[in-house]
Amino acid sequence: VNGAAAALLQVRRDQMLGKSIGELIADPAVRDAVQGIIRGSGQRRTFELRREDDQGGGILRIHVRPLRRDDCGGALVTVEDITQQRVADAARNSFVAQATHELRTPLTNMRLCLEAALDDKQTDPAVLREHFNILSHETRRLERMVGEMLSMAEIEAGSLQLKSDDVRLEKVFDELASDYRPQAAEKRIELVFDLPPKLPVIVADRDKLLVTLHNLLGNALKYTPAGGKVTVAVRVEGASGQTLVIDVSDTGIGISPDEQPKIFAKFYRAKDPRVGKITGTGLGLALAREIARLHGGDITVQSELDKGSTFTLNLPARAAQAKAA
Ligand SMILES: Nc1ncnc2c1ncn2[C@@H]1O[C@H](COP(=O)(O)OP(=O)(O)OP(=O)(O)O)[C@@H](O)[C@H]1O
Ligand SMILES: [Mg+2]
């Protein structure tokens, strides 16, 4: 019996030696399997047992197999703690279900738009144009979601890499504004961009930076009831402009103090029943913070329940080299 097995079975190693399997593992099925092998008639078997402890318990996987083929001398019992594996499996399964559901929404909208545009009776150019606008918007949304899922998988595998582009921030915020204006208007949310007259060009991974901003702005609009206000305020801090600070504030449902540190964890969604009614996977902020940190920046939150939240993204504003004309 090795030390790790002793720890998993919650017994002291020196107390284990010389004991029968029945005294170590209470489960009668495991005991029978071991005795069967010792008698020479048993097969290899795998069991999963619940383990109780003061930290909420866990799941142990126990393999029982003959020590040597055709030898009835002994049985090898290995004990593995699969609690974490199970937690990750559950999160992954709910993610797949959630992701599939979310991917379907833009796809359905795209099909409806295409069908409407393909309708022979529909010849009004203005209406057709509107359909194509929606198609373009939904295609981008789909692209973004797939990109987010890929990035998440890359973070998981430790292989997320940044490209470095010269990012023209004016263009980035223009794009964000045109992406979110319709959604804000539909929800009667006032959307304000408070930008300095001149924005620096920074070196960053443009697509990943957009993922981050989309998450923050998307959340602000999602978690703010109709009639509220969302502000994106941008400033450059430091004498020679070293840090780009972007505040995304809303007048929404807010986040309780004890949950504020938790919302950056993968798959975490606040217990607030109002959150449960809104679709989401709980991946957005985990990804956004990871991207900010890979850039040498960070995301922090300040929030008050029922008042609103401010998410602050700061990024080192390494100015891009001015290109020779
Ligand atoms: N602006 C906000 N106001 C209130 N709660 C927020 C806000 N932004 C995030 N939260 C809380 O933090 C949780 C995690 O946010 P995150 O963006 O990671 O996931 P999500 O929005 O639920 O799903 P998605 O993966 O689609 O972004 C949310 O479920 C919500 O409880
Ligand atoms: Mg989100």
Coordinates of C-alpha atoms and ligand atoms in Angstrom, one line a residue:
V1 CA 0.0 0.0 0.0
N2 CA 1.6 3.3 -1.0
G3 CA 1.2 6.7 0.6
A4 CA -1.2 8.2 -2.0
A5 CA -3.6 5.2 -1.7
A6 CA -3.5 5.5 2.1
A7 CA -4.4 9.2 1.8
L8 CA -7.2 8.5 -0.6
L9 CA -8.6 5.8 1.6
Q10 CA -8.2 8.1 4.7
V11 CA -6.2 5.6 6.8
R12 CA -2.6 5.9 8.1
R13 CA -0.2 3.8 6.2
D14 CA 1.3 2.1 9.2
Q15 CA -2.1 1.0 10.3
M16 CA -2.8 -0.6 6.9
L17 CA -0.2 -3.2 6.7
G18 CA -1.4 -6.7 7.4
K19 CA -5.0 -5.7 7.1
S20 CA -7.4 -7.5 4.9
I21 CA -9.0 -5.6 1.9
G22 CA -12.3 -5.7 3.7
E23 CA -11.0 -3.6 6.5
L24 CA -9.5 -1.0 4.1
I25 CA -12.4 -0.8 1.6
A26 CA -15.7 -1.3 3.1
D27 CA -17.5 -1.9 -0.2
P28 CA -18.5 -5.6 -0.3
A29 CA -18.4 -5.8 -4.2
V30 CA -14.7 -4.7 -4.2
R31 CA -13.9 -7.2 -1.4
D32 CA -15.6 -10.0 -3.4
A33 CA -13.7 -9.1 -6.5
V34 CA -10.3 -9.1 -4.7
Q35 CA -11.1 -12.4 -3.0
G36 CA -12.2 -13.9 -6.4
I37 CA -8.9 -13.0 -7.9
I38 CA -6.9 -14.4 -5.0
R39 CA -8.8 -17.7 -5.4
G40 CA -7.9 -17.6 -9.0
S41 CA -11.3 -17.2 -10.4
G42 CA -11.6 -13.5 -10.6
Q43 CA -11.4 -11.0 -13.5
R44 CA -10.2 -7.5 -13.5
R45 CA -12.9 -5.1 -12.4
T46 CA -13.4 -1.4 -12.0
F47 CA -15.5 0.2 -9.3
E48 CA -16.5 3.8 -8.5
L49 CA -17.2 4.6 -4.9
R50 CA -18.3 7.7 -3.1
R51 CA -15.9 8.9 -0.5
E52 CA -17.1 11.0 2.4
D53 CA -14.9 13.6 4.1
D54 CA -15.3 17.0 5.7
Q55 CA -14.8 18.7 2.3
G56 CA -17.9 17.5 0.8
G57 CA -16.7 14.0 -0.3
G58 CA -15.6 12.8 -3.7
I59 CA -15.4 9.9 -6.0
L60 CA -12.8 7.2 -6.0
R61 CA -12.2 4.9 -8.9
I62 CA -10.9 1.5 -7.9
H63 CA -9.3 -1.0 -10.3
V64 CA -8.8 -4.5 -9.1
R65 CA -6.7 -6.9 -11.2
P66 CA -4.7 -10.1 -10.8
L67 CA -1.0 -9.4 -10.0
R68 CA 0.3 -11.7 -12.7
R69 CA -1.6 -13.6 -15.5
D70 CA -2.4 -17.2 -14.6
D71 CA -1.1 -16.6 -11.1
C72 CA -3.4 -16.9 -8.2
G73 CA -1.0 -15.3 -5.9
G74 CA -2.3 -11.8 -5.4
A75 CA -4.4 -8.9 -6.5
L76 CA -3.4 -5.4 -7.4
V77 CA -5.8 -2.8 -6.3
T78 CA -5.3 0.8 -7.5
V79 CA -7.2 3.7 -6.1
E80 CA -7.7 6.9 -8.1
D81 CA -9.4 10.1 -7.1
I82 CA -11.6 11.2 -10.0
T83 CA -13.6 13.9 -8.2
Q84 CA -11.9 16.8 -10.2
Q85 CA -12.3 14.9 -13.4
R86 CA -16.0 14.5 -12.8
V87 CA -16.4 18.2 -12.0
A88 CA -14.6 19.1 -15.2
D89 CA -16.7 16.5 -17.2
A90 CA -19.9 18.0 -15.8
A91 CA -18.8 21.6 -16.7
R92 CA -17.8 20.4 -20.2
N93 CA -21.1 18.7 -20.8
S94 CA -23.1 21.7 -19.8
F95 CA -20.8 23.8 -21.9
V96 CA -21.4 21.7 -25.0
A97 CA -25.2 21.8 -24.4
Q98 CA -25.1 25.5 -23.8
A99 CA -22.8 26.2 -26.8
T100 CA -24.9 24.2 -29.2
H101 CA -28.0 26.1 -28.0
E102 CA -26.2 29.4 -28.5
L103 CA -24.8 28.6 -31.9
R104 CA -28.3 27.7 -33.1
T105 CA -29.7 31.2 -32.5
P106 CA -27.6 33.0 -35.1
L107 CA -27.9 30.1 -37.5
T108 CA -31.7 30.2 -37.3
N109 CA -31.8 33.9 -37.8
M110 CA -29.5 33.5 -40.9
R111 CA -31.7 30.8 -42.4
L112 CA -34.9 32.9 -41.9
C113 CA -33.2 35.9 -43.5
L114 CA -32.0 34.0 -46.4
E115 CA -35.4 32.4 -47.0
A116 CA -37.0 35.8 -46.8
A117 CA -34.5 37.3 -49.3
L118 CA -34.9 34.3 -51.7
D119 CA -38.7 34.7 -51.7
D120 CA -39.6 35.6 -55.4
K121 CA -42.2 38.1 -54.2
Q122 CA -39.6 40.1 -52.3
T123 CA -38.2 42.7 -54.7
D124 CA -38.0 45.8 -52.5
P125 CA -34.3 46.7 -52.4
A126 CA -34.7 48.3 -49.0
V127 CA -36.1 45.2 -47.5
L128 CA -33.5 43.0 -49.2
R129 CA -30.8 45.3 -47.9
E130 CA -32.2 44.9 -44.3
H131 CA -32.1 41.1 -44.7
F132 CA -28.5 41.3 -45.8
N133 CA -27.6 43.5 -42.9
I134 CA -29.0 41.0 -40.5
L135 CA -27.2 38.2 -42.3
S136 CA -23.9 40.1 -42.0
H137 CA -24.5 40.8 -38.3
E138 CA -25.4 37.2 -37.5
T139 CA -22.5 35.8 -39.5
R140 CA -20.1 38.0 -37.5
R141 CA -21.7 36.9 -34.3
L142 CA -21.3 33.2 -35.2
E143 CA -17.7 33.8 -36.2
R144 CA -17.1 35.4 -32.9
M145 CA -18.7 32.6 -30.9
V146 CA -16.7 30.0 -32.7
G147 CA -13.5 32.0 -32.2
E148 CA -14.3 32.3 -28.5
M149 CA -14.8 28.6 -28.2
L150 CA -11.5 27.9 -30.0
S151 CA -9.6 30.4 -27.8
M152 CA -11.1 28.8 -24.7
A153 CA -9.8 25.4 -25.9
E154 CA -6.4 26.9 -26.6
I155 CA -6.2 28.4 -23.2
E156 CA -7.2 25.0 -21.8
A157 CA -4.3 23.4 -23.8
G158 CA -1.9 26.3 -22.8
S159 CA -1.4 27.1 -26.5
L160 CA -3.1 30.5 -26.9
Q161 CA -0.8 32.8 -28.8
L162 CA -1.2 36.4 -29.6
K163 CA -0.6 38.0 -32.9
S164 CA 0.6 41.6 -32.8
D165 CA -1.2 44.0 -35.0
D166 CA -1.2 47.8 -35.1
V167 CA -4.7 48.4 -33.7
R168 CA -6.5 51.5 -34.8
L169 CA -8.8 52.1 -31.8
E170 CA -11.1 54.6 -33.5
K171 CA -12.0 51.8 -35.9
V172 CA -12.5 49.3 -33.1
F173 CA -14.9 51.5 -31.2
D174 CA -16.8 52.4 -34.4
E175 CA -17.3 48.8 -35.1
L176 CA -18.4 48.1 -31.5
A177 CA -20.8 51.0 -31.6
S178 CA -22.4 49.8 -34.9
D179 CA -22.6 46.2 -33.6
Y180 CA -24.4 47.2 -30.3
R181 CA -26.5 50.2 -31.2
P182 CA -29.4 48.1 -32.5
Q183 CA -29.4 45.8 -29.5
A184 CA -29.2 48.8 -27.1
A185 CA -32.0 50.6 -28.9
E186 CA -34.2 47.5 -28.9
K187 CA -33.8 47.3 -25.1
R188 CA -34.2 51.1 -24.7
I189 CA -30.7 51.3 -23.2
E190 CA -28.7 54.4 -23.7
L191 CA -25.3 53.5 -25.1
V192 CA -22.6 56.2 -24.8
F193 CA -19.0 56.1 -26.0
D194 CA -16.9 58.6 -24.2
L195 CA -13.7 58.7 -26.2
P196 CA -10.8 61.2 -26.0
P197 CA -10.3 63.3 -29.1
K198 CA -7.3 61.4 -30.1
L199 CA -6.7 57.7 -29.5
P200 CA -3.3 56.1 -29.8
V201 CA -2.7 53.2 -32.2
I202 CA -1.6 50.3 -30.0
V203 CA 0.1 47.0 -30.6
A204 CA -2.2 44.2 -29.7
D205 CA -4.0 41.1 -31.0
R206 CA -6.9 42.9 -32.7
D207 CA -9.3 39.9 -32.8
K208 CA -8.6 38.9 -29.3
L209 CA -8.9 42.5 -28.1
L210 CA -12.3 42.6 -29.8
V211 CA -13.4 39.3 -28.1
T212 CA -12.6 41.0 -24.8
L213 CA -14.5 44.2 -25.5
H214 CA -17.4 42.3 -27.0
N215 CA -17.7 40.3 -23.8
L216 CA -17.6 43.3 -21.5
L217 CA -20.0 45.3 -23.6
G218 CA -22.2 42.3 -24.3
N219 CA -22.4 41.6 -20.6
A220 CA -23.2 45.2 -19.8
L221 CA -26.2 45.2 -22.2
K222 CA -27.3 41.7 -21.1
Y223 CA -27.3 42.3 -17.4
T224 CA -28.9 45.8 -17.6
P225 CA -32.7 46.0 -17.6
A226 CA -34.6 48.1 -20.2
G227 CA -34.3 51.8 -19.6
G228 CA -30.7 51.7 -18.3
K229 CA -27.5 53.2 -19.5
V230 CA -24.2 51.7 -20.6
T231 CA -21.1 53.8 -21.0
V232 CA -17.8 52.9 -22.6
A233 CA -15.2 55.4 -21.4
V234 CA -11.7 55.4 -22.7
R235 CA -8.6 57.3 -21.4
V236 CA -4.9 57.1 -21.6
E237 CA -3.1 57.1 -18.3
G238 CA 0.5 58.0 -17.4
A239 CA 2.5 61.0 -18.4
S240 CA 3.7 59.6 -21.7
G241 CA 0.5 57.6 -22.3
Q242 CA 1.6 54.1 -21.1
T243 CA -1.7 52.6 -20.1
L244 CA -4.9 52.4 -22.1
V245 CA -7.9 52.3 -19.6
I246 CA -11.3 51.2 -20.8
D247 CA -14.2 51.4 -18.4
V248 CA -17.4 49.6 -19.4
S249 CA -20.1 50.8 -16.9
D250 CA -23.8 49.9 -16.6
T251 CA -26.8 50.7 -14.5
G252 CA -27.7 47.0 -14.3
I253 CA -28.4 44.3 -11.8
G254 CA -24.9 44.4 -10.2
I255 CA -22.9 41.7 -8.5
S256 CA -22.8 40.9 -4.8
P257 CA -19.4 41.5 -3.1
D258 CA -18.8 37.8 -2.4
E259 CA -19.4 36.9 -6.0
Q260 CA -17.2 39.6 -7.6
P261 CA -14.0 37.6 -7.4
K262 CA -15.8 34.4 -8.6
I263 CA -17.2 35.6 -11.9
F264 CA -13.9 35.4 -13.6
A265 CA -13.7 31.7 -13.1
K266 CA -14.6 29.5 -16.1
F267 CA -18.3 28.6 -16.2
Y268 CA -19.1 30.6 -13.1
R269 CA -22.4 32.5 -13.3
A270 CA -23.8 34.5 -10.4
K271 CA -26.5 32.8 -8.3
D272 CA -28.8 35.8 -8.8
P273 CA -32.0 34.4 -10.3
R274 CA -32.0 37.2 -12.8
V275 CA -28.8 35.8 -14.3
G276 CA -30.3 32.4 -14.7
K277 CA -33.0 33.7 -17.0
I278 CA -30.3 35.1 -19.4
T279 CA -28.4 32.7 -21.7
G280 CA -24.7 32.5 -21.2
T281 CA -22.0 29.9 -20.6
G282 CA -19.9 31.7 -18.0
L283 CA -16.8 31.6 -20.2
G284 CA -16.8 35.2 -21.4
L285 CA -15.0 36.9 -18.5
A286 CA -12.6 34.0 -18.0
L287 CA -11.5 34.4 -21.6
A288 CA -11.5 38.2 -21.5
R289 CA -9.3 38.3 -18.4
E290 CA -6.9 35.7 -19.8
I291 CA -6.6 37.8 -23.0
A292 CA -6.0 41.0 -21.0
R293 CA -3.3 39.3 -18.9
L294 CA -1.6 37.8 -22.0
H295 CA -1.3 41.4 -23.2
G296 CA 0.2 42.5 -19.9
G297 CA -3.0 44.1 -18.7
D298 CA -5.9 43.0 -16.5
I299 CA -9.6 43.3 -15.9
T300 CA -11.1 44.4 -12.6
V301 CA -14.6 44.9 -11.4
Q302 CA -16.4 47.3 -9.2
S303 CA -20.1 46.7 -8.6
E304 CA -23.0 47.2 -6.3
L305 CA -26.0 44.9 -6.3
D306 CA -29.1 46.6 -8.0
K307 CA -27.0 49.7 -8.8
G308 CA -24.7 48.6 -11.6
S309 CA -21.2 47.5 -12.5
T310 CA -18.0 48.9 -13.9
F311 CA -15.5 46.6 -15.6
T312 CA -12.1 48.1 -16.2
L313 CA -9.8 46.8 -18.8
N314 CA -6.3 48.2 -18.7
L315 CA -3.7 47.5 -21.4
P316 CA -0.1 48.7 -21.8
A317 CA -0.4 51.2 -24.6
R318 CA 2.8 50.3 -26.5
A319 CA 2.3 52.7 -29.3
A320 CA 2.7 51.3 -32.7
Q321 CA 5.7 52.5 -34.7
A322 CA 4.6 55.4 -37.0
K323 CA 4.9 54.1 -40.5
A324 CA 7.1 56.1 -42.8
A325 CA 4.9 57.9 -45.4
Ligands
LIG1 N1 -22.2 43.8 -16.3 C1 -22.6 42.8 -15.5 N2 -23.6 43.0 -14.6 C2 -23.9 42.0 -13.7 N3 -23.4 40.8 -13.7 C3 -22.4 40.5 -14.6 C4 -22.0 41.5 -15.5 N4 -21.0 40.9 -16.2 C5 -20.9 39.7 -15.8 N5 -21.7 39.4 -14.8 C6 -21.8 38.2 -14.0 O1 -20.7 37.4 -14.2 C7 -21.0 36.1 -14.7 C8 -19.9 35.7 -15.6 O2 -19.9 36.5 -16.8 P1 -19.3 35.8 -18.2 O3 -19.3 36.9 -19.2 O4 -18.1 35.1 -17.9 O5 -20.4 34.7 -18.5 P2 -21.9 34.9 -19.1 O6 -22.2 36.3 -19.6 O7 -22.8 34.3 -18.1 O8 -21.8 33.9 -20.4 P3 -20.9 34.1 -21.7 O9 -19.9 33.0 -21.7 O10 -21.9 33.9 -22.8 O11 -20.3 35.4 -21.7 C9 -22.3 36.3 -15.4 O12 -23.0 35.1 -15.5 C10 -23.0 37.3 -14.4 O13 -23.5 36.6 -13.3
MG2 MG -20.6 37.2 -20.9

